[in-house]
Coordinates of C-alpha atoms and ligand atoms in Angstrom, one line a residue:
X1 CA -44.4 -7.7 37.8
X2 CA -41.1 -9.2 39.1
X3 CA -38.2 -8.8 37.0
X4 CA -34.9 -10.2 37.8
X5 CA -31.4 -10.0 36.4
X6 CA -29.1 -13.0 35.6
X7 CA -25.6 -11.5 35.2
X8 CA -22.6 -13.6 34.1
X9 CA -19.8 -13.9 31.4
X10 CA -21.6 -16.7 29.4
X11 CA -18.5 -17.5 27.3
X12 CA -20.1 -19.5 26.3
X13 CA -23.7 -20.0 27.6
X14 CA -23.7 -23.7 28.8
X15 CA -26.9 -26.2 29.5
X16 CA -26.1 -25.3 33.2
X17 CA -26.8 -21.6 32.6
X18 CA -29.8 -22.6 30.5
X19 CA -31.2 -24.7 33.4
X20 CA -30.9 -21.7 35.7
X21 CA -32.7 -19.4 33.1
X22 CA -35.4 -21.9 32.6
X23 CA -36.1 -22.1 36.3
X24 CA -36.1 -18.4 36.9
X25 CA -38.4 -17.8 33.9
X26 CA -40.8 -20.2 35.5
X27 CA -40.6 -18.3 38.9
X28 CA -40.5 -14.7 37.8
X29 CA -42.4 -12.6 35.1
X30 CA -39.3 -11.4 33.3
X31 CA -35.7 -12.6 33.2
X32 CA -33.0 -10.4 31.9
X33 CA -29.7 -12.1 31.0
X34 CA -27.0 -9.5 31.3
X35 CA -23.7 -10.5 29.5
X36 CA -21.0 -8.7 31.2
X37 CA -17.2 -8.1 30.8
X38 CA -15.6 -9.8 33.8
X39 CA -12.5 -7.8 34.4
X40 CA -10.6 -10.9 35.8
X41 CA -11.4 -12.8 32.6
X42 CA -9.6 -10.7 30.2
X43 CA -9.7 -12.2 26.7
X44 CA -12.8 -14.3 26.0
X45 CA -13.4 -17.2 23.5
X46 CA -16.3 -15.0 22.2
X47 CA -16.6 -11.3 22.0
X48 CA -19.4 -9.8 24.1
X49 CA -21.3 -9.1 20.9
X50 CA -21.1 -12.7 19.6
X51 CA -22.2 -13.9 23.1
X52 CA -25.2 -11.6 22.9
X53 CA -26.1 -12.7 19.3
X54 CA -25.9 -16.4 20.4
X55 CA -28.0 -15.9 23.6
X56 CA -30.7 -13.7 21.8
X57 CA -31.0 -16.4 19.1
X58 CA -31.4 -19.2 21.6
X59 CA -34.2 -17.4 23.4
X60 CA -35.9 -15.5 20.6
X61 CA -39.2 -17.2 20.9
X62 CA -39.3 -16.6 24.8
X63 CA -41.2 -13.4 25.3
X64 CA -40.1 -13.2 29.1
X65 CA -36.4 -13.6 28.5
X66 CA -34.4 -10.5 27.4
X67 CA -30.6 -10.3 26.8
X68 CA -28.6 -7.3 27.3
X69 CA -24.8 -6.5 27.6
X70 CA -23.0 -4.1 29.9
X71 CA -20.0 -3.0 31.8
X72 CA -19.7 -2.0 35.3
X73 CA -21.6 -3.2 38.4
X74 CA -24.3 -5.8 38.0
X75 CA -26.4 -4.1 40.7
X76 CA -26.3 -0.8 38.8
X77 CA -27.7 -2.6 35.7
X78 CA -30.2 -4.3 37.8
X79 CA -31.6 -1.1 39.3
X80 CA -31.5 0.8 35.8
X81 CA -33.6 -2.1 34.5
X82 CA -36.0 -2.1 37.4
X83 CA -35.0 -5.6 38.6
X84 CA -36.0 -6.8 42.0
X85 CA -33.1 -9.1 42.5
X86 CA -30.0 -10.7 40.9
X87 CA -30.1 -14.5 40.2
X88 CA -27.0 -16.6 40.4
X89 CA -26.6 -20.3 40.0
X90 CA -25.0 -22.6 42.5
X91 CA -23.2 -25.9 41.7
X92 CA -20.9 -26.7 44.4
X93 CA -19.5 -25.6 47.8
X94 CA -16.7 -23.7 45.8
X95 CA -19.3 -21.6 44.1
X96 CA -20.9 -21.1 47.3
X97 CA -18.0 -19.3 48.9
X98 CA -17.6 -16.9 46.0
X99 CA -21.3 -16.3 45.7
X100 CA -21.8 -15.5 49.3
X101 CA -19.2 -12.8 49.3
X102 CA -20.4 -11.4 46.0
X103 CA -24.1 -11.2 47.4
X104 CA -22.8 -9.3 50.4
X105 CA -20.8 -6.9 48.3
X106 CA -23.8 -6.4 46.0
X107 CA -26.0 -5.7 48.8
X108 CA -23.8 -3.1 50.3
X109 CA -22.8 -1.3 47.1
X110 CA -26.5 -1.0 46.2
X111 CA -27.5 0.2 49.7
X112 CA -29.6 -2.8 50.3
X113 CA -31.7 -2.3 47.2
X114 CA -30.6 -5.5 45.4
X115 CA -30.7 -8.8 46.9
X116 CA -29.4 -12.2 45.3
X117 CA -31.4 -15.2 44.7
X118 CA -29.5 -18.5 44.4
X119 CA -30.9 -21.4 42.2
X120 CA -29.6 -24.8 42.1
X121 CA -28.6 -26.5 39.0
X122 CA -30.1 -29.9 38.2
X123 CA -27.6 -32.6 39.0
X124 CA -26.8 -33.4 35.4
X125 CA -25.4 -29.9 35.1
X126 CA -23.5 -29.6 38.4
X127 CA -20.1 -30.1 36.8
X128 CA -20.7 -28.1 33.6
X129 CA -18.7 -24.8 33.3
X130 CA -17.8 -22.4 30.4
X131 CA -14.2 -23.1 31.0
X132 CA -14.4 -26.9 30.9
X133 CA -16.5 -26.7 27.6
X134 CA -13.5 -24.7 26.1
X135 CA -11.1 -27.2 27.4
X136 CA -13.1 -30.2 26.0
X137 CA -13.3 -28.4 22.6
X138 CA -9.6 -27.8 22.8
X139 CA -9.0 -31.5 23.0
X140 CA -11.1 -32.0 20.0
X141 CA -13.9 -33.8 21.8
X142 CA -17.6 -33.6 21.7
X143 CA -19.2 -30.8 23.6
X144 CA -22.8 -31.6 22.7
X145 CA -23.6 -32.9 26.3
X146 CA -22.7 -29.4 27.8
X147 CA -24.0 -26.8 25.3
X148 CA -27.1 -26.3 22.9
X149 CA -26.5 -27.5 19.3
X150 CA -26.5 -23.7 18.2
X151 CA -23.6 -22.9 20.6
X152 CA -21.7 -25.9 19.5
X153 CA -22.0 -24.9 15.9
X154 CA -20.9 -21.4 16.7
X155 CA -17.9 -22.5 18.8
X156 CA -16.6 -25.0 16.2
X157 CA -16.9 -22.0 13.5
X158 CA -15.0 -19.8 16.0
X159 CA -12.2 -22.3 16.4
X160 CA -11.9 -22.7 12.8
X161 CA -11.4 -19.0 12.5
X162 CA -8.7 -19.1 15.1
X163 CA -7.0 -21.8 13.3
X164 CA -6.9 -19.8 10.0
X165 CA -5.5 -16.8 11.7
Ligands
LIG1 P1 -19.2 -15.2 36.0 O1 -18.0 -14.9 35.3 O2 -20.0 -14.1 36.7 O3 -18.9 -16.3 37.3 P2 -20.5 -17.3 34.6 O4 -21.0 -17.2 33.2 O5 -19.2 -18.2 34.8 O6 -20.2 -15.7 35.0 O7 -21.6 -17.7 35.4 C1 -22.9 -17.0 35.7 C2 -23.5 -17.6 36.8 O8 -24.1 -18.9 36.4 C3 -22.8 -17.9 38.1 O9 -23.7 -17.7 39.2 C4 -22.4 -19.2 38.0 O10 -22.1 -19.8 39.3 C5 -23.7 -19.8 37.3 N1 -23.4 -21.1 36.7 C6 -22.5 -21.3 35.7 N2 -22.6 -22.6 35.3 C7 -23.4 -23.3 35.9 C8 -24.1 -24.6 36.0 N3 -23.6 -25.5 35.3 N4 -25.1 -24.6 36.8 C9 -25.6 -23.7 37.5 N5 -25.1 -22.4 37.5 C10 -24.1 -22.2 36.8

């Protein structure tokens, strides 16, 4: 049984992330999506609990996809959950620079136990990112090209709650 961990902020999960999850679930027996607090991205749009609820709902019918949350090092979560490797998605050269450093650090801090496998998003998702989705929403424009309808609905509801504060 080959289980892999797909860690990230997923604030929110986009069609680009979902494309990577789909590819990973075809390649491996089980994919665990780990929604982690990124210390560099302090306040999120959704709370971690909201992100977990959304992603769980999206994949409720997929029995080889699990969703967890956590804090700390992704490699520790991978080892704890018996994952063979970490999955990351690559879009562009700028992702590559960051990911290549991250995989080296993850390999070192896990004493060579955890390797990283990069998957490439299909071309229509190459320019989709959580931050641009939030920007487009902030401009009152349609985000349905970038996120699942469920995510769109939750984002609109959340934005209304911000506006009413
Ligand atoms: P992080 O804060 O760890 O970068 P993200 O949620 O932004 O978390 O991304 C998680 C992973 O998914 C990263 O490897 C990122 O490069 C990848 N990713 C994000 N958007 C896309 C996309 N549109 N296509 C492919 N991979 C993506």
